[in-house]
Amino acid sequence: PRGRWRPLALNLVGVAAAIGIWEVVSASGAVGPTALASVPATARHLVSSRGQLASSLAATLEAWAVGVGLAVVAGIALGTLVGRSTVAEDLTEALVRMMRPLPSLALIPIAILLAGIGLKMTAGLVAFTSFWPVFINTRYAVHQVDNRLLDTARTLELRGWRLLARVVLPAASPMIASGIQVAISLALVVTVSVELVAGSGGLGSFVLSAEEASAIPTMYAGIVVGGTLGWILNVGFGAVARRSLRWQLQSEHAAL
């Protein structure tokens, strides 16, 4: 039990140290109040702006969830199909190398022309960025499934979709989960960044509006909420993934 709680305790110590450094720098005057709000001022504005923050957070979460959902479904489906075919891998390799490095913010003008400013535009850009880690991890994991598993499944007359659902995807699930976890972090960064640049609502627009109004503590309150949201999403998905994939870890230990 002591070892189980040690990482959490260290995480809390690290957060407390960062907050302490933040307050020391603010109180020392090394950075002026027009650029860095104090910790108490930020805390006060977290409370006073809770209504606006809640609505902005809901808008950000909506765009994030839609984009990640589309990316996960498309990434797993296409990654599985491509990973099972060497011809498809060769056909898509150059395209993946060209499209993956494209920054989502550079695509904002195209996205606005196609979908206008709003949920569709933000979610589309989030889906585009989040798709690649899911697709690439799925493609690689499916391609690397042990041939012995496939041969055994075929002797049991598993073919087509039954083979994919019962053997290929379960065997590839740890690496697929890793791709989804990367996509979750990227998606939140892209969501808030698009909201900042395009003014499409959400936490990004909240932070931008506060900065334009010189409400620096309010701006930092939005930033704190965004960082906390990212931490919650990552920790939450990690816990779900570990619990869901526990069976595979147990089977690997048994094999060893």
JSON list of C-alpha atoms in Angstrom, two decimals, residues 14-216:
[
{"chain": "A", "resi": 14, "resn": "GLY", "atom": "CA", "xyz": [5.81, 18.50, -7.46]},
{"chain": "A", "resi": 15, "resn": "VAL", "atom": "CA", "xyz": [2.60, 20.50, -8.02]},
{"chain": "A", "resi": 16, "resn": "ALA", "atom": "CA", "xyz": [2.99, 22.23, -4.65]},
{"chain": "A", "resi": 17, "resn": "ALA", "atom": "CA", "xyz": [6.62, 23.10, -5.49]},
{"chain": "A", "resi": 18, "resn": "ALA", "atom": "CA", "xyz": [5.58, 24.56, -8.86]},
{"chain": "A", "resi": 19, "resn": "ILE", "atom": "CA", "xyz": [2.88, 26.68, -7.21]},
{"chain": "A", "resi": 20, "resn": "GLY", "atom": "CA", "xyz": [5.40, 27.82, -4.62]},
{"chain": "A", "resi": 21, "resn": "ILE", "atom": "CA", "xyz": [7.88, 28.88, -7.30]},
{"chain": "A", "resi": 22, "resn": "TRP", "atom": "CA", "xyz": [5.09, 30.66, -9.16]},
{"chain": "A", "resi": 23, "resn": "GLU", "atom": "CA", "xyz": [4.17, 32.68, -6.06]},
{"chain": "A", "resi": 24, "resn": "VAL", "atom": "CA", "xyz": [7.81, 33.47, -5.21]},
{"chain": "A", "resi": 25, "resn": "VAL", "atom": "CA", "xyz": [8.45, 34.80, -8.73]},
{"chain": "A", "resi": 26, "resn": "SER", "atom": "CA", "xyz": [5.24, 36.83, -8.63]},
{"chain": "A", "resi": 27, "resn": "ALA", "atom": "CA", "xyz": [5.92, 38.29, -5.17]},
{"chain": "A", "resi": 28, "resn": "SER", "atom": "CA", "xyz": [9.53, 39.12, -5.99]},
{"chain": "A", "resi": 29, "resn": "GLY", "atom": "CA", "xyz": [8.51, 41.45, -8.81]},
{"chain": "A", "resi": 30, "resn": "ALA", "atom": "CA", "xyz": [10.88, 39.74, -11.23]},
{"chain": "A", "resi": 31, "resn": "VAL", "atom": "CA", "xyz": [7.88, 39.49, -13.58]},
{"chain": "A", "resi": 32, "resn": "GLY", "atom": "CA", "xyz": [5.37, 42.33, -13.51]},
{"chain": "A", "resi": 33, "resn": "PRO", "atom": "CA", "xyz": [1.68, 41.83, -12.65]},
{"chain": "A", "resi": 34, "resn": "THR", "atom": "CA", "xyz": [0.74, 42.62, -16.25]},
{"chain": "A", "resi": 35, "resn": "ALA", "atom": "CA", "xyz": [2.43, 39.37, -17.30]},
{"chain": "A", "resi": 36, "resn": "LEU", "atom": "CA", "xyz": [2.17, 37.11, -14.24]},
{"chain": "A", "resi": 37, "resn": "ALA", "atom": "CA", "xyz": [-0.73, 37.02, -11.80]},
{"chain": "A", "resi": 38, "resn": "SER", "atom": "CA", "xyz": [-0.16, 35.96, -8.21]},
{"chain": "A", "resi": 39, "resn": "VAL", "atom": "CA", "xyz": [-1.45, 32.63, -6.94]},
{"chain": "A", "resi": 40, "resn": "PRO", "atom": "CA", "xyz": [-4.03, 34.20, -4.55]},
{"chain": "A", "resi": 41, "resn": "ALA", "atom": "CA", "xyz": [-5.36, 36.50, -7.30]},
{"chain": "A", "resi": 42, "resn": "THR", "atom": "CA", "xyz": [-5.68, 33.58, -9.69]},
{"chain": "A", "resi": 43, "resn": "ALA", "atom": "CA", "xyz": [-7.50, 31.55, -7.04]},
{"chain": "A", "resi": 44, "resn": "ARG", "atom": "CA", "xyz": [-9.94, 34.39, -6.40]},
{"chain": "A", "resi": 45, "resn": "HIS", "atom": "CA", "xyz": [-10.71, 34.72, -10.09]},
{"chain": "A", "resi": 46, "resn": "LEU", "atom": "CA", "xyz": [-11.15, 30.95, -10.39]},
{"chain": "A", "resi": 47, "resn": "VAL", "atom": "CA", "xyz": [-14.02, 31.32, -7.93]},
{"chain": "A", "resi": 48, "resn": "SER", "atom": "CA", "xyz": [-15.48, 34.58, -9.26]},
{"chain": "A", "resi": 49, "resn": "SER", "atom": "CA", "xyz": [-15.38, 33.38, -12.90]},
{"chain": "A", "resi": 50, "resn": "ARG", "atom": "CA", "xyz": [-16.62, 29.86, -12.22]},
{"chain": "A", "resi": 51, "resn": "GLY", "atom": "CA", "xyz": [-19.79, 30.33, -14.28]},
{"chain": "A", "resi": 52, "resn": "GLN", "atom": "CA", "xyz": [-17.96, 31.48, -17.41]},
{"chain": "A", "resi": 53, "resn": "LEU", "atom": "CA", "xyz": [-15.24, 28.90, -16.85]},
{"chain": "A", "resi": 54, "resn": "ALA", "atom": "CA", "xyz": [-17.80, 26.11, -16.57]},
{"chain": "A", "resi": 55, "resn": "SER", "atom": "CA", "xyz": [-19.51, 27.04, -19.85]},
{"chain": "A", "resi": 56, "resn": "SER", "atom": "CA", "xyz": [-16.17, 27.48, -21.61]},
{"chain": "A", "resi": 57, "resn": "LEU", "atom": "CA", "xyz": [-14.96, 24.16, -20.24]},
{"chain": "A", "resi": 58, "resn": "ALA", "atom": "CA", "xyz": [-18.11, 22.43, -21.50]},
{"chain": "A", "resi": 59, "resn": "ALA", "atom": "CA", "xyz": [-17.59, 23.84, -25.00]},
{"chain": "A", "resi": 60, "resn": "THR", "atom": "CA", "xyz": [-13.95, 22.73, -25.05]},
{"chain": "A", "resi": 61, "resn": "LEU", "atom": "CA", "xyz": [-14.84, 19.26, -23.81]},
{"chain": "A", "resi": 62, "resn": "GLU", "atom": "CA", "xyz": [-17.54, 18.92, -26.47]},
{"chain": "A", "resi": 63, "resn": "ALA", "atom": "CA", "xyz": [-15.18, 19.75, -29.33]},
{"chain": "A", "resi": 64, "resn": "TRP", "atom": "CA", "xyz": [-12.46, 17.57, -27.79]},
{"chain": "A", "resi": 65, "resn": "ALA", "atom": "CA", "xyz": [-14.79, 14.58, -27.33]},
{"chain": "A", "resi": 66, "resn": "VAL", "atom": "CA", "xyz": [-16.21, 14.76, -30.86]},
{"chain": "A", "resi": 67, "resn": "GLY", "atom": "CA", "xyz": [-12.75, 15.09, -32.42]},
{"chain": "A", "resi": 68, "resn": "VAL", "atom": "CA", "xyz": [-11.20, 12.30, -30.35]},
{"chain": "A", "resi": 69, "resn": "GLY", "atom": "CA", "xyz": [-14.18, 10.02, -30.97]},
{"chain": "A", "resi": 70, "resn": "LEU", "atom": "CA", "xyz": [-13.91, 10.45, -34.73]},
{"chain": "A", "resi": 71, "resn": "ALA", "atom": "CA", "xyz": [-10.14, 9.96, -34.63]},
{"chain": "A", "resi": 72, "resn": "VAL", "atom": "CA", "xyz": [-10.33, 6.78, -32.55]},
{"chain": "A", "resi": 73, "resn": "VAL", "atom": "CA", "xyz": [-13.00, 5.15, -34.72]},
{"chain": "A", "resi": 74, "resn": "ALA", "atom": "CA", "xyz": [-11.32, 6.09, -38.00]},
{"chain": "A", "resi": 75, "resn": "GLY", "atom": "CA", "xyz": [-7.79, 5.40, -36.73]},
{"chain": "A", "resi": 76, "resn": "ILE", "atom": "CA", "xyz": [-8.57, 1.92, -35.46]},
{"chain": "A", "resi": 77, "resn": "ALA", "atom": "CA", "xyz": [-10.65, 0.96, -38.50]},
{"chain": "A", "resi": 78, "resn": "LEU", "atom": "CA", "xyz": [-8.20, 2.20, -41.14]},
{"chain": "A", "resi": 79, "resn": "GLY", "atom": "CA", "xyz": [-5.13, 1.19, -39.12]},
{"chain": "A", "resi": 80, "resn": "THR", "atom": "CA", "xyz": [-6.46, -2.37, -38.89]},
{"chain": "A", "resi": 81, "resn": "LEU", "atom": "CA", "xyz": [-7.22, -2.57, -42.61]},
{"chain": "A", "resi": 82, "resn": "VAL", "atom": "CA", "xyz": [-3.85, -1.13, -43.63]},
{"chain": "A", "resi": 83, "resn": "GLY", "atom": "CA", "xyz": [-1.94, -3.19, -41.06]},
{"chain": "A", "resi": 84, "resn": "ARG", "atom": "CA", "xyz": [-3.38, -6.41, -42.45]},
{"chain": "A", "resi": 85, "resn": "SER", "atom": "CA", "xyz": [-2.31, -5.64, -46.03]},
{"chain": "A", "resi": 86, "resn": "THR", "atom": "CA", "xyz": [1.25, -5.04, -47.21]},
{"chain": "A", "resi": 87, "resn": "VAL", "atom": "CA", "xyz": [-0.11, -3.54, -50.42]},
{"chain": "A", "resi": 88, "resn": "ALA", "atom": "CA", "xyz": [-2.20, -1.02, -48.49]},
{"chain": "A", "resi": 89, "resn": "GLU", "atom": "CA", "xyz": [0.83, -0.18, -46.32]},
{"chain": "A", "resi": 90, "resn": "ASP", "atom": "CA", "xyz": [2.93, 0.57, -49.40]},
{"chain": "A", "resi": 91, "resn": "LEU", "atom": "CA", "xyz": [0.14, 2.64, -50.96]},
{"chain": "A", "resi": 92, "resn": "THR", "atom": "CA", "xyz": [-0.37, 4.80, -47.86]},
{"chain": "A", "resi": 93, "resn": "GLU", "atom": "CA", "xyz": [3.18, 5.15, -46.54]},
{"chain": "A", "resi": 94, "resn": "ALA", "atom": "CA", "xyz": [4.07, 8.26, -48.55]},
{"chain": "A", "resi": 95, "resn": "LEU", "atom": "CA", "xyz": [0.69, 9.86, -47.83]},
{"chain": "A", "resi": 96, "resn": "VAL", "atom": "CA", "xyz": [1.10, 9.31, -44.08]},
{"chain": "A", "resi": 97, "resn": "ARG", "atom": "CA", "xyz": [4.57, 10.83, -44.12]},
{"chain": "A", "resi": 98, "resn": "MET", "atom": "CA", "xyz": [3.23, 13.88, -45.98]},
{"chain": "A", "resi": 99, "resn": "MET", "atom": "CA", "xyz": [0.07, 14.47, -43.95]},
{"chain": "A", "resi": 100, "resn": "ARG", "atom": "CA", "xyz": [1.18, 13.64, -40.44]},
{"chain": "A", "resi": 101, "resn": "PRO", "atom": "CA", "xyz": [3.60, 16.60, -39.97]},
{"chain": "A", "resi": 102, "resn": "LEU", "atom": "CA", "xyz": [1.03, 19.16, -41.13]},
{"chain": "A", "resi": 103, "resn": "PRO", "atom": "CA", "xyz": [0.26, 21.54, -38.23]},
{"chain": "A", "resi": 104, "resn": "SER", "atom": "CA", "xyz": [-3.45, 21.71, -37.54]},
{"chain": "A", "resi": 105, "resn": "LEU", "atom": "CA", "xyz": [-3.34, 25.49, -37.02]},
{"chain": "A", "resi": 106, "resn": "ALA", "atom": "CA", "xyz": [-2.14, 25.94, -40.60]},
{"chain": "A", "resi": 107, "resn": "LEU", "atom": "CA", "xyz": [-5.33, 24.26, -41.75]},
{"chain": "A", "resi": 108, "resn": "ILE", "atom": "CA", "xyz": [-7.64, 26.68, -39.93]},
{"chain": "A", "resi": 109, "resn": "PRO", "atom": "CA", "xyz": [-8.41, 28.80, -43.06]},
{"chain": "A", "resi": 110, "resn": "ILE", "atom": "CA", "xyz": [-9.42, 25.67, -44.99]},
{"chain": "A", "resi": 111, "resn": "ALA", "atom": "CA", "xyz": [-11.46, 24.39, -42.06]},
{"chain": "A", "resi": 112, "resn": "ILE", "atom": "CA", "xyz": [-13.29, 27.72, -41.76]},
{"chain": "A", "resi": 113, "resn": "LEU", "atom": "CA", "xyz": [-14.14, 27.66, -45.47]},
{"chain": "A", "resi": 114, "resn": "LEU", "atom": "CA", "xyz": [-15.45, 24.10, -45.19]},
{"chain": "A", "resi": 115, "resn": "ALA", "atom": "CA", "xyz": [-17.27, 24.22, -41.85]},
{"chain": "A", "resi": 116, "resn": "GLY", "atom": "CA", "xyz": [-17.39, 27.82, -40.66]},
{"chain": "A", "resi": 117, "resn": "ILE", "atom": "CA", "xyz": [-16.34, 28.91, -37.17]},
{"chain": "A", "resi": 118, "resn": "GLY", "atom": "CA", "xyz": [-17.76, 26.65, -34.52]},
{"chain": "A", "resi": 119, "resn": "LEU", "atom": "CA", "xyz": [-17.90, 23.10, -33.25]},
{"chain": "A", "resi": 120, "resn": "LYS", "atom": "CA", "xyz": [-17.57, 21.41, -36.65]},
{"chain": "A", "resi": 121, "resn": "MET", "atom": "CA", "xyz": [-14.43, 23.32, -37.51]},
{"chain": "A", "resi": 122, "resn": "THR", "atom": "CA", "xyz": [-12.73, 22.76, -34.15]},
{"chain": "A", "resi": 123, "resn": "ALA", "atom": "CA", "xyz": [-13.70, 19.11, -33.90]},
{"chain": "A", "resi": 124, "resn": "GLY", "atom": "CA", "xyz": [-12.56, 18.48, -37.48]},
{"chain": "A", "resi": 125, "resn": "LEU", "atom": "CA", "xyz": [-9.09, 19.86, -36.81]},
{"chain": "A", "resi": 126, "resn": "VAL", "atom": "CA", "xyz": [-8.90, 17.93, -33.55]},
{"chain": "A", "resi": 127, "resn": "ALA", "atom": "CA", "xyz": [-9.88, 14.74, -35.37]},
{"chain": "A", "resi": 128, "resn": "PHE", "atom": "CA", "xyz": [-7.25, 15.34, -38.06]},
{"chain": "A", "resi": 129, "resn": "THR", "atom": "CA", "xyz": [-4.44, 15.73, -35.52]},
{"chain": "A", "resi": 130, "resn": "SER", "atom": "CA", "xyz": [-5.60, 12.94, -33.19]},
{"chain": "A", "resi": 131, "resn": "PHE", "atom": "CA", "xyz": [-6.10, 10.46, -36.02]},
{"chain": "A", "resi": 132, "resn": "TRP", "atom": "CA", "xyz": [-2.42, 9.93, -36.77]},
{"chain": "A", "resi": 133, "resn": "PRO", "atom": "CA", "xyz": [-1.14, 8.46, -33.48]},
{"chain": "A", "resi": 134, "resn": "VAL", "atom": "CA", "xyz": [-4.14, 6.11, -33.31]},
{"chain": "A", "resi": 135, "resn": "PHE", "atom": "CA", "xyz": [-3.80, 5.07, -36.96]},
{"chain": "A", "resi": 136, "resn": "ILE", "atom": "CA", "xyz": [-0.02, 4.59, -36.86]},
{"chain": "A", "resi": 137, "resn": "ASN", "atom": "CA", "xyz": [-0.03, 2.63, -33.60]},
{"chain": "A", "resi": 138, "resn": "THR", "atom": "CA", "xyz": [-2.92, 0.45, -34.76]},
{"chain": "A", "resi": 139, "resn": "ARG", "atom": "CA", "xyz": [-1.30, -0.22, -38.13]},
{"chain": "A", "resi": 140, "resn": "TYR", "atom": "CA", "xyz": [2.00, -1.19, -36.56]},
{"chain": "A", "resi": 141, "resn": "ALA", "atom": "CA", "xyz": [0.42, -3.28, -33.78]},
{"chain": "A", "resi": 142, "resn": "VAL", "atom": "CA", "xyz": [-1.83, -5.18, -36.16]},
{"chain": "A", "resi": 143, "resn": "HIS", "atom": "CA", "xyz": [1.08, -5.84, -38.51]},
{"chain": "A", "resi": 144, "resn": "GLN", "atom": "CA", "xyz": [3.19, -7.18, -35.63]},
{"chain": "A", "resi": 145, "resn": "VAL", "atom": "CA", "xyz": [0.65, -9.68, -34.25]},
{"chain": "A", "resi": 146, "resn": "ASP", "atom": "CA", "xyz": [2.40, -12.99, -33.59]},
{"chain": "A", "resi": 147, "resn": "ASN", "atom": "CA", "xyz": [1.92, -15.39, -36.50]},
{"chain": "A", "resi": 148, "resn": "ARG", "atom": "CA", "xyz": [1.53, -18.26, -34.05]},
{"chain": "A", "resi": 149, "resn": "LEU", "atom": "CA", "xyz": [-1.64, -16.63, -32.73]},
{"chain": "A", "resi": 150, "resn": "LEU", "atom": "CA", "xyz": [-2.97, -16.24, -36.25]},
{"chain": "A", "resi": 151, "resn": "ASP", "atom": "CA", "xyz": [-2.13, -19.82, -37.20]},
{"chain": "A", "resi": 152, "resn": "THR", "atom": "CA", "xyz": [-3.80, -21.12, -34.05]},
{"chain": "A", "resi": 153, "resn": "ALA", "atom": "CA", "xyz": [-6.89, -19.02, -34.74]},
{"chain": "A", "resi": 154, "resn": "ARG", "atom": "CA", "xyz": [-7.11, -20.32, -38.29]},
{"chain": "A", "resi": 155, "resn": "THR", "atom": "CA", "xyz": [-6.96, -23.91, -37.10]},
{"chain": "A", "resi": 156, "resn": "LEU", "atom": "CA", "xyz": [-10.00, -23.03, -34.98]},
{"chain": "A", "resi": 157, "resn": "GLU", "atom": "CA", "xyz": [-11.67, -21.78, -38.18]},
{"chain": "A", "resi": 158, "resn": "LEU", "atom": "CA", "xyz": [-11.58, -18.12, -37.24]},
{"chain": "A", "resi": 159, "resn": "ARG", "atom": "CA", "xyz": [-11.64, -16.01, -40.39]},
{"chain": "A", "resi": 160, "resn": "GLY", "atom": "CA", "xyz": [-12.40, -12.47, -41.48]},
{"chain": "A", "resi": 161, "resn": "TRP", "atom": "CA", "xyz": [-14.10, -10.24, -38.93]},
{"chain": "A", "resi": 162, "resn": "ARG", "atom": "CA", "xyz": [-14.12, -12.95, -36.27]},
{"chain": "A", "resi": 163, "resn": "LEU", "atom": "CA", "xyz": [-10.34, -13.23, -36.56]},
{"chain": "A", "resi": 164, "resn": "LEU", "atom": "CA", "xyz": [-9.94, -9.47, -36.24]},
{"chain": "A", "resi": 165, "resn": "ALA", "atom": "CA", "xyz": [-12.33, -9.14, -33.31]},
{"chain": "A", "resi": 166, "resn": "ARG", "atom": "CA", "xyz": [-11.17, -12.15, -31.32]},
{"chain": "A", "resi": 167, "resn": "VAL", "atom": "CA", "xyz": [-7.44, -12.29, -32.02]},
{"chain": "A", "resi": 168, "resn": "VAL", "atom": "CA", "xyz": [-5.91, -9.37, -33.90]},
{"chain": "A", "resi": 169, "resn": "LEU", "atom": "CA", "xyz": [-7.43, -6.40, -32.06]},
{"chain": "A", "resi": 170, "resn": "PRO", "atom": "CA", "xyz": [-7.07, -7.91, -28.56]},
{"chain": "A", "resi": 171, "resn": "ALA", "atom": "CA", "xyz": [-3.41, -8.69, -29.28]},
{"chain": "A", "resi": 172, "resn": "ALA", "atom": "CA", "xyz": [-2.85, -5.17, -30.61]},
{"chain": "A", "resi": 173, "resn": "SER", "atom": "CA", "xyz": [-4.85, -3.42, -27.86]},
{"chain": "A", "resi": 174, "resn": "PRO", "atom": "CA", "xyz": [-1.93, -2.27, -25.63]},
{"chain": "A", "resi": 175, "resn": "MET", "atom": "CA", "xyz": [-0.28, -0.36, -28.46]},
{"chain": "A", "resi": 176, "resn": "ILE", "atom": "CA", "xyz": [-3.64, 0.97, -29.66]},
{"chain": "A", "resi": 177, "resn": "ALA", "atom": "CA", "xyz": [-4.28, 2.24, -26.13]},
{"chain": "A", "resi": 178, "resn": "SER", "atom": "CA", "xyz": [-0.89, 4.00, -26.18]},
{"chain": "A", "resi": 179, "resn": "GLY", "atom": "CA", "xyz": [-1.84, 5.73, -29.42]},
{"chain": "A", "resi": 180, "resn": "ILE", "atom": "CA", "xyz": [-5.17, 6.84, -27.95]},
{"chain": "A", "resi": 181, "resn": "GLN", "atom": "CA", "xyz": [-3.42, 8.26, -24.89]},
{"chain": "A", "resi": 182, "resn": "VAL", "atom": "CA", "xyz": [-1.12, 10.32, -27.11]},
{"chain": "A", "resi": 183, "resn": "ALA", "atom": "CA", "xyz": [-4.14, 11.43, -29.13]},
{"chain": "A", "resi": 184, "resn": "ILE", "atom": "CA", "xyz": [-5.95, 12.57, -25.98]},
{"chain": "A", "resi": 185, "resn": "SER", "atom": "CA", "xyz": [-3.14, 14.97, -25.08]},
{"chain": "A", "resi": 186, "resn": "LEU", "atom": "CA", "xyz": [-2.70, 16.24, -28.63]},
{"chain": "A", "resi": 187, "resn": "ALA", "atom": "CA", "xyz": [-6.44, 16.74, -28.97]},
{"chain": "A", "resi": 188, "resn": "LEU", "atom": "CA", "xyz": [-6.68, 19.01, -25.94]},
{"chain": "A", "resi": 189, "resn": "VAL", "atom": "CA", "xyz": [-3.72, 21.10, -27.10]},
{"chain": "A", "resi": 190, "resn": "VAL", "atom": "CA", "xyz": [-5.24, 21.48, -30.55]},
{"chain": "A", "resi": 191, "resn": "THR", "atom": "CA", "xyz": [-8.72, 22.24, -29.19]},
{"chain": "A", "resi": 192, "resn": "VAL", "atom": "CA", "xyz": [-7.55, 25.11, -27.00]},
{"chain": "A", "resi": 193, "resn": "SER", "atom": "CA", "xyz": [-5.10, 26.38, -29.65]},
{"chain": "A", "resi": 194, "resn": "VAL", "atom": "CA", "xyz": [-7.79, 26.50, -32.35]},
{"chain": "A", "resi": 195, "resn": "GLU", "atom": "CA", "xyz": [-10.13, 28.27, -29.94]},
{"chain": "A", "resi": 196, "resn": "LEU", "atom": "CA", "xyz": [-7.40, 30.82, -29.23]},
{"chain": "A", "resi": 197, "resn": "VAL", "atom": "CA", "xyz": [-6.60, 31.50, -32.87]},
{"chain": "A", "resi": 198, "resn": "ALA", "atom": "CA", "xyz": [-10.05, 31.24, -34.43]},
{"chain": "A", "resi": 199, "resn": "GLY", "atom": "CA", "xyz": [-12.11, 32.55, -31.51]},
{"chain": "A", "resi": 200, "resn": "SER", "atom": "CA", "xyz": [-14.47, 29.58, -31.74]},
{"chain": "A", "resi": 201, "resn": "GLY", "atom": "CA", "xyz": [-15.45, 29.58, -28.06]},
{"chain": "A", "resi": 202, "resn": "GLY", "atom": "CA", "xyz": [-14.28, 27.37, -25.21]},
{"chain": "A", "resi": 203, "resn": "LEU", "atom": "CA", "xyz": [-11.33, 27.82, -22.88]},
{"chain": "A", "resi": 204, "resn": "GLY", "atom": "CA", "xyz": [-9.13, 29.22, -25.64]},
{"chain": "A", "resi": 205, "resn": "SER", "atom": "CA", "xyz": [-11.53, 32.07, -26.33]},
{"chain": "A", "resi": 206, "resn": "PHE", "atom": "CA", "xyz": [-11.95, 32.62, -22.58]},
{"chain": "A", "resi": 207, "resn": "VAL", "atom": "CA", "xyz": [-8.20, 33.03, -22.14]},
{"chain": "A", "resi": 208, "resn": "LEU", "atom": "CA", "xyz": [-7.94, 35.26, -25.22]},
{"chain": "A", "resi": 209, "resn": "SER", "atom": "CA", "xyz": [-10.79, 37.52, -24.09]},
{"chain": "A", "resi": 210, "resn": "ALA", "atom": "CA", "xyz": [-9.25, 37.87, -20.64]},
{"chain": "A", "resi": 211, "resn": "GLU", "atom": "CA", "xyz": [-5.86, 38.76, -22.13]},
{"chain": "A", "resi": 212, "resn": "GLU", "atom": "CA", "xyz": [-7.40, 41.37, -24.45]},
{"chain": "A", "resi": 213, "resn": "ALA", "atom": "CA", "xyz": [-9.22, 42.90, -21.47]},
{"chain": "A", "resi": 214, "resn": "SER", "atom": "CA", "xyz": [-5.97, 42.92, -19.44]},
{"chain": "A", "resi": 215, "resn": "ALA", "atom": "CA", "xyz": [-7.66, 40.66, -16.86]},
{"chain": "A", "resi": 216, "resn": "ILE", "atom": "CA", "xyz": [-4.46, 38.76, -16.19]}
]
